[in-house]
């Protein structure tokens, strides 16, 4: 089994990597750190791994680096059984733009995940694979105008930016299995719990469960033997997501504007080019 895990060098991702290592014949990890900064983590994982462990550095503030990440993955393997889009950042205190001119939280948490999923779809289809979007229950109270993805005309706060990015992920998971050009991999979005991470504490003055608790919920979604078909999980329980994510017209508009932003920053895969 080949697993790609983004955001694997801290928090839930780091704990999930430990849980996945004994199960994966190839574990491909992503993080923003230089390889020499994660040597100890990689040595630990290789000691417990059933196969090979690879690490690829990429800063999701640049979509060119997402493309480079996908290219490096395709050199390592010709199939991906599970792609876990876990990389995320808290909302910035003030609205900030990425290198590509997008609101930075949206790009790291959502646009990068969509682009990586599109680029790896051929490898996912080769194995009948699955995409896991690590979302958040904050999406339940969010609103999102697809015509203003970059918060140019809407009120900005760190929590608004974060919750919107997670709402977009939940909607994308549903869009992939119901509206995207076929075939597409199985997809699920999961709220891993309220987990005590630097990301949580950057935005909320609350305590949370351990990163191991959150990682178990993510890995459960990844290794589930039946199809999820775009469902949203609250930890391990399928529940109703934000109602707007169930609206096909909303998802259509979100996809249209999402791929417009991705096209603006560079070429996107053929299936995305076919979108309106």
XYZ file of N, CA, C and O in Angstrom, residues 61 95-104 150 152:
52
model
N 2.807 27.666 0.206
C 2.608 29.065 -0.141
C 2.886 29.288 -1.621
O 2.552 30.330 -2.176
N -5.036 39.581 6.897
C -5.103 38.990 5.569
C -3.738 39.098 4.884
O -3.147 40.174 4.815
N -3.253 37.953 4.401
C -1.967 37.892 3.734
C -2.112 37.105 2.441
O -2.896 36.148 2.371
N -1.373 37.498 1.419
C -1.437 36.815 0.140
C -0.264 35.854 -0.015
O 0.853 36.125 0.441
N -0.529 34.732 -0.663
C 0.509 33.754 -0.974
C 1.371 34.276 -2.116
O 1.117 35.336 -2.698
N 2.391 33.502 -2.466
C 3.235 33.851 -3.604
C 2.440 33.922 -4.903
O 2.841 34.602 -5.845
N 1.306 33.216 -4.941
C 0.474 33.190 -6.150
C -0.629 34.237 -6.123
O -1.459 34.280 -7.029
N -0.670 35.054 -5.071
C -1.667 36.116 -4.990
C -2.997 35.689 -4.416
O -3.983 36.424 -4.533
N -3.029 34.509 -3.777
C -4.257 34.038 -3.137
C -4.188 34.273 -1.631
O -3.102 34.324 -1.052
N -5.375 34.393 -1.000
C -5.397 34.484 0.457
C -4.671 33.250 1.001
O -4.949 32.125 0.605
N -3.697 33.472 1.874
C -2.721 32.437 2.211
C -3.347 31.211 2.870
O -2.926 30.076 2.602
N -10.906 34.792 -2.250
C -9.724 35.394 -1.649
C -10.034 36.484 -0.634
O -9.133 37.237 -0.239
N -11.518 39.303 -0.739
C -11.218 40.676 -1.151
C -12.345 41.631 -0.791
O -12.112 42.834 -0.603
